[in-house]
Amino acid sequence: MKKLGSSHDKETPQEELKRLRKECKKLASQKDKFKAKYDKAQKELKKKRRSEDNIDRRTKSVTFEPVPGHRFPLIVIQLCVLIYMRTPCGLRTVVTILEIFTELLGDAFGKAPCYNTVENWVKKLGLSVYQDDQPYKDKKFAMVVDESIAINGQKLLLTLGVPSEHLGRPLRHEDVTVLDMSVSKGFNGDDVQDRIKAAEKSAGSDSDYIISDKGYNLVKGITGSGHIYHADISHSMGVILKDVYGEQSDFTELTTLLGKKRLQYHLTDKAYLLPPNMRAISRFMNMSSWVLWGNEMLNCYDTLPEKMQEAYAFIKDYESLLRELQTVIFAVRHVETICKNEGFSIMTSRKCRSYIITHVLGNAHYRQARVGIKMLEYFKREEAPLTENMSINLSSDIIESTFGIYKSKKSPNKLYGVTSFVLTIPLYSKVANESVTKTINFKERIVNVKLKDISAWSTEHLPKNWVTERTKTLRKVS
């Protein structure tokens, strides 16, 4: 039986066109309705996201956790300590920053502390960290020992604990633990030896080796204690340069002349080409800046204006010396970079010696050859105690940086000498970045140390503060 055809089969082309136009209109109207619905839903969703309830839900709440025996909440203490320790801000600047927080957050944040309170928090945390019991017990570690320059006749002998094995990068402050701080007018070899013993007792274990500069008292104390001694590479290179060039007539003439030209051309139109300032302390460790300046001046001399050529004509008289020094400085920087970044091992020692033989000794001037020979002797001497798989630290840069941070924070008034403010040194390495700060229990540490503990520690370990004595004396008179 034949099926009946659909109504569409009977449509004429004109009717079919008309029907399809109607369906298109219907679909277009539905599309507009759905689009309107979608736009409305999007607006409602945005409104919902901006609502106060949802903001509270999405934002982490700030907890003002109280600290027993303290007026200020834990977050205020942490903010003050971290801002002070991680930035160049002084104590009063920290208070100003906290006052801005108070201004913006209102009563919820509370009143800002005074700068004395911030100082007390820093000292309490510093003492707590310094008195940690045996941080290297059953662990391999090395020590870095050095003494500071005299501050009002007082010197600080500092002993740091660092990883024994090289970490594949230069040491950072978070790798360091302060094991001992001692203050005196001076330290002989026996004093240094005693402080090494005290540091190892504090650490809970014996160190694998000790790094220091070539100071006579330090070397005597370290070798007297029976430890393996490694000479810091930067100081050692500086000593080599001083031995070879320190008394050479052309070298002393050039350095003297550079100093005179700095004074002569200062505040004149010739000043923009002046050489960098030469440091009075550790001058031979910091020669690279003015040596590189001299070679750059030689390279561009012919392009300088006639007036500048006349002013700096003396540089041409020392061309051979400056070229020689550039070769030596490049070699020193190269071997230092290898040892600091890759660690000191038999392999890196051979790499350094190969570079010295090729670039310093090859066709060298007599003085340059002396530098190369002394550098080879240094690497041979330092390599002697190593075994095949050892890779150690050979730089005391980290202790120089630690002294630098302390000096930038302490009072510029030299009458103060070394005060309890020295407790910022052990604290810095434990709050240097987020990862190490997480290991510090601020609340527990600040509760367990009292101000009388700081006073007792200062009385036992630090000399008299002459500013305090001056104030007491003047008050008695008045």
Short mmCIF file of C-alpha atoms in Angstrom, two decimals:
data_model
loop_
_atom_site.label_atom_id
_atom_site.label_comp_id
_atom_site.label_asym_id
_atom_site.label_seq_id
_atom_site.Cartn_x
_atom_site.Cartn_y
_atom_site.Cartn_z
CA MET A 1 0.00 0.00 0.00
CA LYS A 2 1.45 3.35 -1.02
CA LYS A 3 2.17 5.80 1.88
CA LEU A 4 0.52 9.17 1.81
CA GLY A 5 3.00 11.98 1.13
CA SER A 6 3.60 14.76 3.70
CA SER A 7 2.02 18.17 3.37
CA HIS A 8 5.47 19.55 2.41
CA ASP A 9 5.48 17.38 -0.69
CA LYS A 10 2.47 19.26 -1.96
CA GLU A 11 4.03 22.71 -1.29
CA THR A 12 4.87 24.86 -4.17
CA PRO A 13 8.27 26.54 -4.17
CA GLN A 14 6.67 29.90 -3.24
CA GLU A 15 4.88 28.34 -0.23
CA GLU A 16 8.04 26.58 0.93
CA LEU A 17 9.99 29.87 0.77
CA LYS A 18 7.31 31.61 2.81
CA ARG A 19 7.30 28.84 5.43
CA LEU A 20 11.09 28.91 5.81
CA ARG A 21 11.07 32.69 6.28
CA LYS A 22 8.59 32.31 9.15
CA GLU A 23 10.77 29.66 10.82
CA CYS A 24 13.85 31.90 10.50
CA LYS A 25 11.99 34.77 12.17
CA LYS A 26 10.90 32.44 14.97
CA LEU A 27 14.46 31.20 15.56
CA ALA A 28 15.83 34.79 15.51
CA SER A 29 13.33 35.86 18.19
CA GLN A 30 14.28 32.83 20.32
CA LYS A 31 17.98 33.70 19.92
CA ASP A 32 17.33 37.24 21.18
CA LYS A 33 15.43 35.85 24.17
CA PHE A 34 18.25 33.44 25.07
CA LYS A 35 20.86 36.21 24.66
CA ALA A 36 18.87 38.51 26.93
CA LYS A 37 18.64 35.68 29.49
CA TYR A 38 22.40 35.06 29.25
CA ASP A 39 23.25 38.77 29.67
CA LYS A 40 20.95 39.00 32.69
CA ALA A 41 22.61 35.95 34.30
CA GLN A 42 26.07 37.42 33.69
CA LYS A 43 25.11 40.71 35.35
CA GLU A 44 23.66 38.90 38.36
CA LEU A 45 26.83 36.80 38.67
CA LYS A 46 29.08 39.90 38.59
CA LYS A 47 26.87 41.60 41.14
CA LYS A 48 27.06 38.55 43.36
CA ARG A 49 30.86 38.45 43.11
CA ARG A 50 31.07 42.09 44.16
CA SER A 51 28.79 41.67 47.14
CA GLU A 52 30.28 42.20 50.60
CA ASP A 53 29.42 38.68 51.72
CA ASN A 54 31.37 37.15 48.85
CA ILE A 55 34.37 39.47 49.38
CA ASP A 56 34.55 38.30 52.99
CA ARG A 57 34.37 34.71 51.75
CA ARG A 58 37.16 35.14 49.16
CA THR A 59 39.59 37.27 51.22
CA LYS A 60 41.75 35.56 53.84
CA SER A 61 40.92 36.99 57.23
CA VAL A 62 43.70 38.68 59.22
CA THR A 63 43.97 37.14 62.68
CA PHE A 64 45.18 39.45 65.45
CA GLU A 65 46.54 36.70 67.67
CA PRO A 66 47.43 37.94 71.16
CA VAL A 67 50.89 37.33 72.64
CA PRO A 68 51.03 36.62 76.41
CA GLY A 69 52.66 39.47 78.31
CA HIS A 70 52.61 41.76 75.28
CA ARG A 71 50.23 44.56 74.40
CA PHE A 72 50.56 44.16 70.62
CA PRO A 73 49.25 41.22 68.57
CA LEU A 74 51.57 38.73 66.88
CA ILE A 75 51.08 40.11 63.36
CA VAL A 76 52.23 43.59 64.45
CA ILE A 77 55.38 42.12 66.03
CA GLN A 78 56.11 40.08 62.90
CA LEU A 79 55.54 43.07 60.59
CA CYS A 80 57.86 45.31 62.59
CA VAL A 81 60.66 42.76 62.86
CA LEU A 82 60.53 41.68 59.21
CA ILE A 83 60.33 45.23 57.83
CA TYR A 84 63.30 46.27 59.97
CA MET A 85 65.46 43.21 59.27
CA ARG A 86 64.79 42.83 55.53
CA THR A 87 64.86 46.47 54.45
CA PRO A 88 67.20 49.44 54.95
CA CYS A 89 64.55 51.09 57.16
CA GLY A 90 65.54 52.39 60.58
CA LEU A 91 63.49 51.78 63.73
CA ARG A 92 61.63 55.10 63.45
CA THR A 93 60.83 54.44 59.78
CA VAL A 94 59.31 51.08 60.75
CA VAL A 95 57.05 52.89 63.21
CA THR A 96 56.02 55.36 60.47
CA ILE A 97 55.09 52.45 58.18
CA LEU A 98 53.00 50.89 60.96
CA GLU A 99 51.26 54.22 61.52
CA ILE A 100 50.23 54.16 57.83
CA PHE A 101 48.75 50.69 58.38
CA THR A 102 46.85 52.03 61.39
CA GLU A 103 45.60 54.99 59.37
CA LEU A 104 44.21 52.75 56.61
CA LEU A 105 42.93 49.83 58.69
CA GLY A 106 41.60 51.90 61.57
CA ASP A 107 40.82 50.45 64.98
CA ALA A 108 41.14 46.88 63.69
CA PHE A 109 44.91 47.23 63.46
CA GLY A 110 45.42 49.04 66.74
CA LYS A 111 47.98 51.61 67.83
CA ALA A 112 51.49 51.56 66.33
CA PRO A 113 54.35 50.67 68.74
CA CYS A 114 57.19 53.06 69.55
CA TYR A 115 60.67 52.47 68.13
CA ASN A 116 62.08 51.29 71.51
CA THR A 117 59.48 48.52 71.57
CA VAL A 118 60.48 47.40 68.05
CA GLU A 119 64.15 47.37 69.13
CA ASN A 120 63.30 45.22 72.15
CA TRP A 121 61.42 42.71 69.97
CA VAL A 122 64.40 42.42 67.62
CA LYS A 123 66.83 41.87 70.52
CA LYS A 124 64.59 39.31 72.22
CA LEU A 125 64.23 37.27 69.03
CA GLY A 126 67.96 37.63 68.31
CA LEU A 127 68.91 36.33 71.77
CA SER A 128 66.46 33.44 71.43
CA VAL A 129 67.96 32.39 68.09
CA TYR A 130 71.54 32.82 69.35
CA GLN A 131 70.88 30.56 72.34
CA ASP A 132 69.43 27.72 70.25
CA ASP A 133 70.81 24.46 71.60
CA GLN A 134 73.27 22.55 69.36
CA PRO A 135 71.96 23.42 65.86
CA TYR A 136 74.57 21.15 64.17
CA LYS A 137 74.36 18.09 66.40
CA ASP A 138 75.09 14.97 64.27
CA LYS A 139 75.43 17.18 61.16
CA LYS A 140 78.41 17.99 58.92
CA PHE A 141 79.32 21.67 58.94
CA ALA A 142 82.21 24.07 58.53
CA MET A 143 82.98 27.36 60.28
CA VAL A 144 83.84 30.83 59.01
CA VAL A 145 85.78 33.00 61.48
CA ASP A 146 86.65 36.69 61.24
CA GLU A 147 86.96 39.79 63.37
CA SER A 148 85.46 43.20 62.64
CA ILE A 149 87.28 46.49 62.40
CA ALA A 150 87.64 48.30 65.73
CA ILE A 151 84.48 50.10 66.94
CA ASN A 152 85.45 52.53 69.73
CA GLY A 153 88.46 50.32 70.47
CA GLN A 154 86.38 47.14 70.55
CA LYS A 155 86.47 44.25 68.08
CA LEU A 156 83.82 41.63 67.40
CA LEU A 157 85.05 38.09 66.75
CA LEU A 158 82.31 36.28 64.86
CA THR A 159 82.03 32.55 64.16
CA LEU A 160 79.48 31.30 61.64
CA GLY A 161 78.36 27.75 60.94
CA VAL A 162 77.88 26.93 57.25
CA PRO A 163 77.24 23.72 55.25
CA SER A 164 80.40 21.64 54.87
CA GLU A 165 79.53 20.51 51.34
CA HIS A 166 79.22 23.17 48.64
CA LEU A 167 75.57 23.75 47.64
CA GLY A 168 76.22 24.39 43.95
CA ARG A 169 75.93 28.16 44.49
CA PRO A 170 77.52 30.85 46.68
CA LEU A 171 76.51 30.85 50.34
CA ARG A 172 73.46 32.88 51.30
CA HIS A 173 72.45 34.28 54.67
CA GLU A 174 69.74 31.64 55.13
CA ASP A 175 72.49 28.97 55.00
CA VAL A 176 74.24 30.47 58.04
CA THR A 177 73.93 29.98 61.81
CA VAL A 178 75.77 32.26 64.23
CA LEU A 179 77.66 30.02 66.67
CA ASP A 180 79.69 32.53 68.67
CA MET A 181 80.08 36.28 69.17
CA SER A 182 82.84 37.63 71.35
CA VAL A 183 83.83 41.26 72.02
CA SER A 184 87.24 42.45 73.17
CA LYS A 185 89.91 45.08 72.54
CA GLY A 186 91.84 42.43 70.61
CA PHE A 187 92.18 38.69 70.10
CA ASN A 188 95.44 36.73 70.10
CA GLY A 189 95.85 33.18 68.82
CA ASP A 190 94.90 31.62 72.17
CA ASP A 191 91.74 33.74 72.37
CA VAL A 192 90.71 32.63 68.88
CA GLN A 193 91.35 29.00 69.81
CA ASP A 194 89.15 29.33 72.91
CA ARG A 195 86.30 30.87 70.88
CA ILE A 196 86.52 28.03 68.33
CA LYS A 197 86.08 25.51 71.15
CA ALA A 198 83.12 27.50 72.49
CA ALA A 199 81.56 27.64 69.02
CA GLU A 200 81.84 23.87 68.55
CA LYS A 201 80.32 23.29 71.97
CA SER A 202 77.43 25.55 70.96
CA ALA A 203 77.09 23.72 67.63
CA GLY A 204 76.99 20.28 69.24
CA SER A 205 79.63 18.81 66.94
CA ASP A 206 83.15 19.32 65.56
CA SER A 207 83.52 21.25 62.31
CA ASP A 208 85.08 19.65 59.22
CA TYR A 209 87.23 22.69 58.41
CA ILE A 210 87.47 26.43 59.08
CA ILE A 211 87.59 29.29 56.54
CA SER A 212 89.16 32.63 57.40
CA ASP A 213 91.30 35.37 55.96
CA LYS A 214 95.06 35.37 56.43
CA GLY A 215 95.10 37.36 59.68
CA TYR A 216 98.03 36.12 61.79
CA ASN A 217 96.03 35.72 65.02
CA LEU A 218 93.20 33.89 63.23
CA VAL A 219 95.53 31.48 61.43
CA LYS A 220 97.43 30.78 64.65
CA GLY A 221 94.21 30.09 66.57
CA ILE A 222 92.74 27.84 63.88
CA THR A 223 95.89 25.77 63.32
CA GLY A 224 96.44 25.59 67.09
CA SER A 225 92.97 24.08 67.51
CA GLY A 226 93.95 21.22 65.18
CA HIS A 227 91.42 22.04 62.46
CA ILE A 228 91.96 22.05 58.71
CA TYR A 229 92.41 25.69 57.69
CA HIS A 230 91.32 27.03 54.31
CA ALA A 231 92.32 30.58 53.35
CA ASP A 232 89.51 32.69 51.87
CA ILE A 233 90.13 32.98 48.13
CA SER A 234 89.34 36.72 47.84
CA HIS A 235 91.68 37.76 50.67
CA SER A 236 94.37 35.41 49.36
CA MET A 237 94.23 36.93 45.87
CA GLY A 238 94.39 40.40 47.42
CA VAL A 239 97.49 39.44 49.42
CA ILE A 240 99.16 38.10 46.25
CA LEU A 241 98.49 41.36 44.38
CA LYS A 242 99.81 43.37 47.32
CA ASP A 243 103.00 41.26 47.54
CA VAL A 244 103.74 41.67 43.83
CA TYR A 245 102.61 45.25 43.11
CA GLY A 246 102.42 47.00 46.48
CA GLU A 247 105.98 48.37 46.43
CA GLN A 248 106.39 48.77 42.65
CA SER A 249 107.24 52.37 41.73
CA ASP A 250 104.96 52.63 38.67
CA PHE A 251 102.03 51.17 40.63
CA THR A 252 102.42 53.55 43.59
CA GLU A 253 102.92 56.50 41.22
CA LEU A 254 99.74 55.69 39.32
CA THR A 255 97.56 55.17 42.41
CA THR A 256 98.90 58.39 43.98
CA LEU A 257 98.27 60.30 40.75
CA LEU A 258 94.70 58.97 40.50
CA GLY A 259 94.00 60.25 44.00
CA LYS A 260 95.40 63.68 43.16
CA LYS A 261 93.41 63.92 39.93
CA ARG A 262 90.21 63.11 41.81
CA LEU A 263 90.85 66.10 44.07
CA GLN A 264 92.04 68.36 41.25
CA TYR A 265 89.15 67.71 38.83
CA HIS A 266 86.44 67.41 41.46
CA LEU A 267 83.50 69.79 40.70
CA THR A 268 84.98 70.76 37.32
CA ASP A 269 83.83 69.94 33.79
CA LYS A 270 86.43 67.15 33.75
CA ALA A 271 84.84 65.34 36.69
CA TYR A 272 82.54 63.13 34.61
CA LEU A 273 85.52 60.99 33.56
CA LEU A 274 87.12 60.71 37.01
CA PRO A 275 88.34 57.26 38.14
CA PRO A 276 86.38 55.38 40.84
CA ASN A 277 87.40 56.00 44.42
CA MET A 278 90.07 53.62 45.73
CA ARG A 279 89.19 52.04 49.06
CA ALA A 280 91.56 52.60 51.95
CA ILE A 281 90.66 49.21 53.49
CA SER A 282 91.10 46.03 51.40
CA ARG A 283 92.41 48.15 48.51
CA PHE A 284 94.02 45.21 46.73
CA MET A 285 90.82 43.15 46.95
CA ASN A 286 88.92 45.92 45.20
CA MET A 287 91.27 46.97 42.39
CA SER A 288 89.06 45.85 39.51
CA SER A 289 86.94 49.04 39.27
CA TRP A 290 89.81 51.49 38.69
CA VAL A 291 91.87 49.04 36.60
CA LEU A 292 88.89 48.54 34.27
CA TRP A 293 88.36 52.33 34.20
CA GLY A 294 91.99 52.83 33.15
CA ASN A 295 91.73 50.33 30.30
CA GLU A 296 88.44 51.81 29.09
CA MET A 297 90.06 55.26 29.08
CA LEU A 298 92.95 53.89 26.99
CA ASN A 299 90.50 52.33 24.52
CA CYS A 300 88.51 55.54 23.99
CA TYR A 301 91.34 58.06 24.45
CA ASP A 302 91.62 58.97 20.74
CA THR A 303 87.89 59.77 20.56
CA LEU A 304 87.92 62.14 23.56
CA PRO A 305 87.68 65.93 23.09
CA GLU A 306 91.07 67.63 23.01
CA LYS A 307 90.49 69.20 26.42
CA MET A 308 89.82 65.78 27.98
CA GLN A 309 92.85 64.27 26.25
CA GLU A 310 95.06 66.93 27.83
CA ALA A 311 93.50 66.39 31.27
CA TYR A 312 93.90 62.61 31.19
CA ALA A 313 97.10 62.38 29.09
CA PHE A 314 98.90 60.79 32.08
CA ILE A 315 96.96 57.57 31.49
CA LYS A 316 99.02 56.87 28.35
CA ASP A 317 102.22 56.81 30.41
CA TYR A 318 100.94 53.80 32.35
CA GLU A 319 99.45 51.82 29.46
CA SER A 320 101.68 48.76 29.88
CA LEU A 321 100.94 48.59 33.63
CA LEU A 322 97.18 48.92 33.11
CA ARG A 323 97.14 46.23 30.39
CA GLU A 324 99.12 43.94 32.66
CA LEU A 325 96.83 44.57 35.63
CA GLN A 326 93.76 43.93 33.46
CA THR A 327 95.03 40.46 32.55
CA VAL A 328 95.73 39.69 36.21
CA ILE A 329 92.37 41.04 37.44
CA PHE A 330 90.46 39.06 34.79
CA ALA A 331 92.25 35.90 35.95
CA VAL A 332 91.50 36.60 39.62
CA ARG A 333 87.82 37.22 38.89
CA HIS A 334 87.62 34.09 36.74
CA VAL A 335 89.03 31.70 39.35
CA GLU A 336 87.01 33.34 42.15
CA THR A 337 83.80 32.90 40.16
CA ILE A 338 84.55 29.20 39.56
CA CYS A 339 85.32 28.45 43.21
CA LYS A 340 82.37 30.42 44.59
CA ASN A 341 79.76 29.14 42.14
CA GLU A 342 80.93 25.56 41.57
CA GLY A 343 82.69 24.87 44.88
CA PHE A 344 86.35 24.08 45.50
CA SER A 345 87.28 20.54 44.55
CA ILE A 346 90.19 18.76 42.90
CA MET A 347 88.43 19.20 39.55
CA THR A 348 87.77 22.96 39.93
CA SER A 349 91.29 23.46 41.28
CA ARG A 350 92.71 21.89 38.13
CA LYS A 351 90.40 24.02 36.01
CA CYS A 352 91.66 27.19 37.74
CA ARG A 353 95.32 26.18 37.44
CA SER A 354 94.88 25.44 33.74
CA TYR A 355 93.41 28.93 33.20
CA ILE A 356 96.28 30.57 35.11
CA ILE A 357 98.94 28.71 33.11
CA THR A 358 97.29 29.66 29.81
CA HIS A 359 96.24 33.27 30.45
CA VAL A 360 98.61 34.57 33.15
CA LEU A 361 101.91 32.72 32.69
CA GLY A 362 101.89 32.49 28.90
CA ASN A 363 104.27 35.19 27.49
CA ALA A 364 103.94 37.07 30.77
CA HIS A 365 105.75 40.08 32.14
CA TYR A 366 107.99 39.22 35.13
CA ARG A 367 105.52 40.63 37.68
CA GLN A 368 102.55 38.98 35.98
CA ALA A 369 104.45 35.66 36.05
CA ARG A 370 105.05 36.11 39.80
CA VAL A 371 101.31 36.59 40.33
CA GLY A 372 100.58 33.44 38.31
CA ILE A 373 103.13 31.36 40.26
CA LYS A 374 101.75 32.55 43.62
CA MET A 375 98.20 31.74 42.48
CA LEU A 376 99.30 28.22 41.48
CA GLU A 377 100.97 27.77 44.89
CA TYR A 378 97.75 28.86 46.61
CA PHE A 379 95.61 26.32 44.73
CA LYS A 380 98.13 23.54 45.30
CA ARG A 381 98.16 24.30 49.04
CA GLU A 382 94.37 24.46 49.33
CA GLU A 383 93.88 21.30 47.28
CA ALA A 384 96.20 19.20 49.48
CA PRO A 385 93.63 18.26 52.21
CA LEU A 386 90.89 17.37 49.69
CA THR A 387 89.80 13.90 48.68
CA GLU A 388 88.46 13.00 45.23
CA ASN A 389 84.74 13.52 45.94
CA MET A 390 84.97 16.60 48.19
CA SER A 391 83.56 19.96 47.10
CA ILE A 392 83.86 22.62 49.79
CA ASN A 393 83.26 26.32 50.35
CA LEU A 394 86.37 28.47 49.96
CA SER A 395 84.97 31.97 50.45
CA SER A 396 84.30 34.04 53.56
CA ASP A 397 82.24 36.61 51.62
CA ILE A 398 79.21 35.68 53.73
CA ILE A 399 80.83 36.89 56.96
CA GLU A 400 81.91 40.16 55.30
CA SER A 401 78.30 40.65 54.19
CA THR A 402 77.10 39.90 57.73
CA PHE A 403 79.43 42.55 59.16
CA GLY A 404 78.19 44.98 56.48
CA ILE A 405 74.54 44.47 57.44
CA TYR A 406 75.34 44.96 61.13
CA LYS A 407 77.29 48.17 60.43
CA SER A 408 74.42 49.55 58.33
CA LYS A 409 72.00 49.01 61.23
CA LYS A 410 74.07 50.04 64.25
CA SER A 411 74.34 53.61 65.53
CA PRO A 412 76.88 55.79 63.68
CA ASN A 413 77.97 57.16 67.07
CA LYS A 414 81.27 55.32 67.66
CA LEU A 415 81.08 55.98 71.40
CA TYR A 416 78.50 53.20 71.64
CA GLY A 417 81.00 50.51 70.65
CA VAL A 418 79.52 47.01 70.39
CA THR A 419 76.18 46.93 72.23
CA SER A 420 73.33 44.44 72.65
CA PHE A 421 72.27 45.56 69.19
CA VAL A 422 74.74 42.92 67.99
CA LEU A 423 71.91 40.41 68.57
CA THR A 424 70.52 41.47 65.19
CA ILE A 425 73.31 39.38 63.61
CA PRO A 426 72.01 35.91 64.61
CA LEU A 427 68.42 36.97 63.87
CA TYR A 428 69.06 38.16 60.31
CA SER A 429 69.91 34.74 58.91
CA LYS A 430 66.65 33.31 60.33
CA VAL A 431 64.34 35.96 58.81
CA ALA A 432 66.21 36.63 55.56
CA ASN A 433 63.39 35.23 53.41
CA GLU A 434 60.00 33.52 53.65
CA SER A 435 61.28 29.93 53.67
CA VAL A 436 63.51 30.33 56.75
CA THR A 437 61.07 32.67 58.52
CA LYS A 438 58.46 29.88 58.51
CA THR A 439 60.77 27.84 60.75
CA ILE A 440 60.79 30.57 63.42
CA ASN A 441 58.07 30.43 66.06
CA PHE A 442 57.83 34.18 66.77
CA LYS A 443 55.27 33.80 69.54
CA GLU A 444 57.12 31.16 71.53
CA ARG A 445 60.48 32.85 71.21
CA ILE A 446 59.35 36.36 72.14
CA VAL A 447 57.40 35.09 75.17
CA ASN A 448 60.29 32.99 76.50
CA VAL A 449 62.87 35.83 76.47
CA LYS A 450 62.50 38.73 78.91
CA LEU A 451 64.17 42.13 78.80
CA LYS A 452 66.12 41.19 81.93
CA ASP A 453 67.63 38.28 79.95
CA ILE A 454 69.01 40.73 77.38
CA SER A 455 70.41 42.89 80.19
CA ALA A 456 72.03 39.87 81.87
CA TRP A 457 73.55 38.65 78.57
CA SER A 458 74.93 42.13 77.82
CA THR A 459 76.48 42.43 81.28
CA GLU A 460 78.18 39.02 80.91
CA HIS A 461 79.40 39.28 77.32
CA LEU A 462 79.74 42.95 76.38
CA PRO A 463 82.01 45.77 77.66
CA LYS A 464 80.70 48.98 79.18
CA ASN A 465 78.66 51.26 76.95
CA TRP A 466 80.42 54.62 77.13
CA VAL A 467 77.32 56.55 76.06
CA THR A 468 75.44 55.08 79.04
CA GLU A 469 78.34 55.93 81.35
CA ARG A 470 78.43 59.48 79.97
CA THR A 471 74.68 59.94 80.56
CA LYS A 472 74.94 58.62 84.16
CA THR A 473 77.88 60.88 84.92
CA LEU A 474 76.24 64.02 83.56
CA ARG A 475 73.00 63.27 85.42
CA LYS A 476 74.90 63.00 88.71
CA VAL A 477 76.44 66.44 88.10
CA SER A 478 73.08 68.02 87.25
#
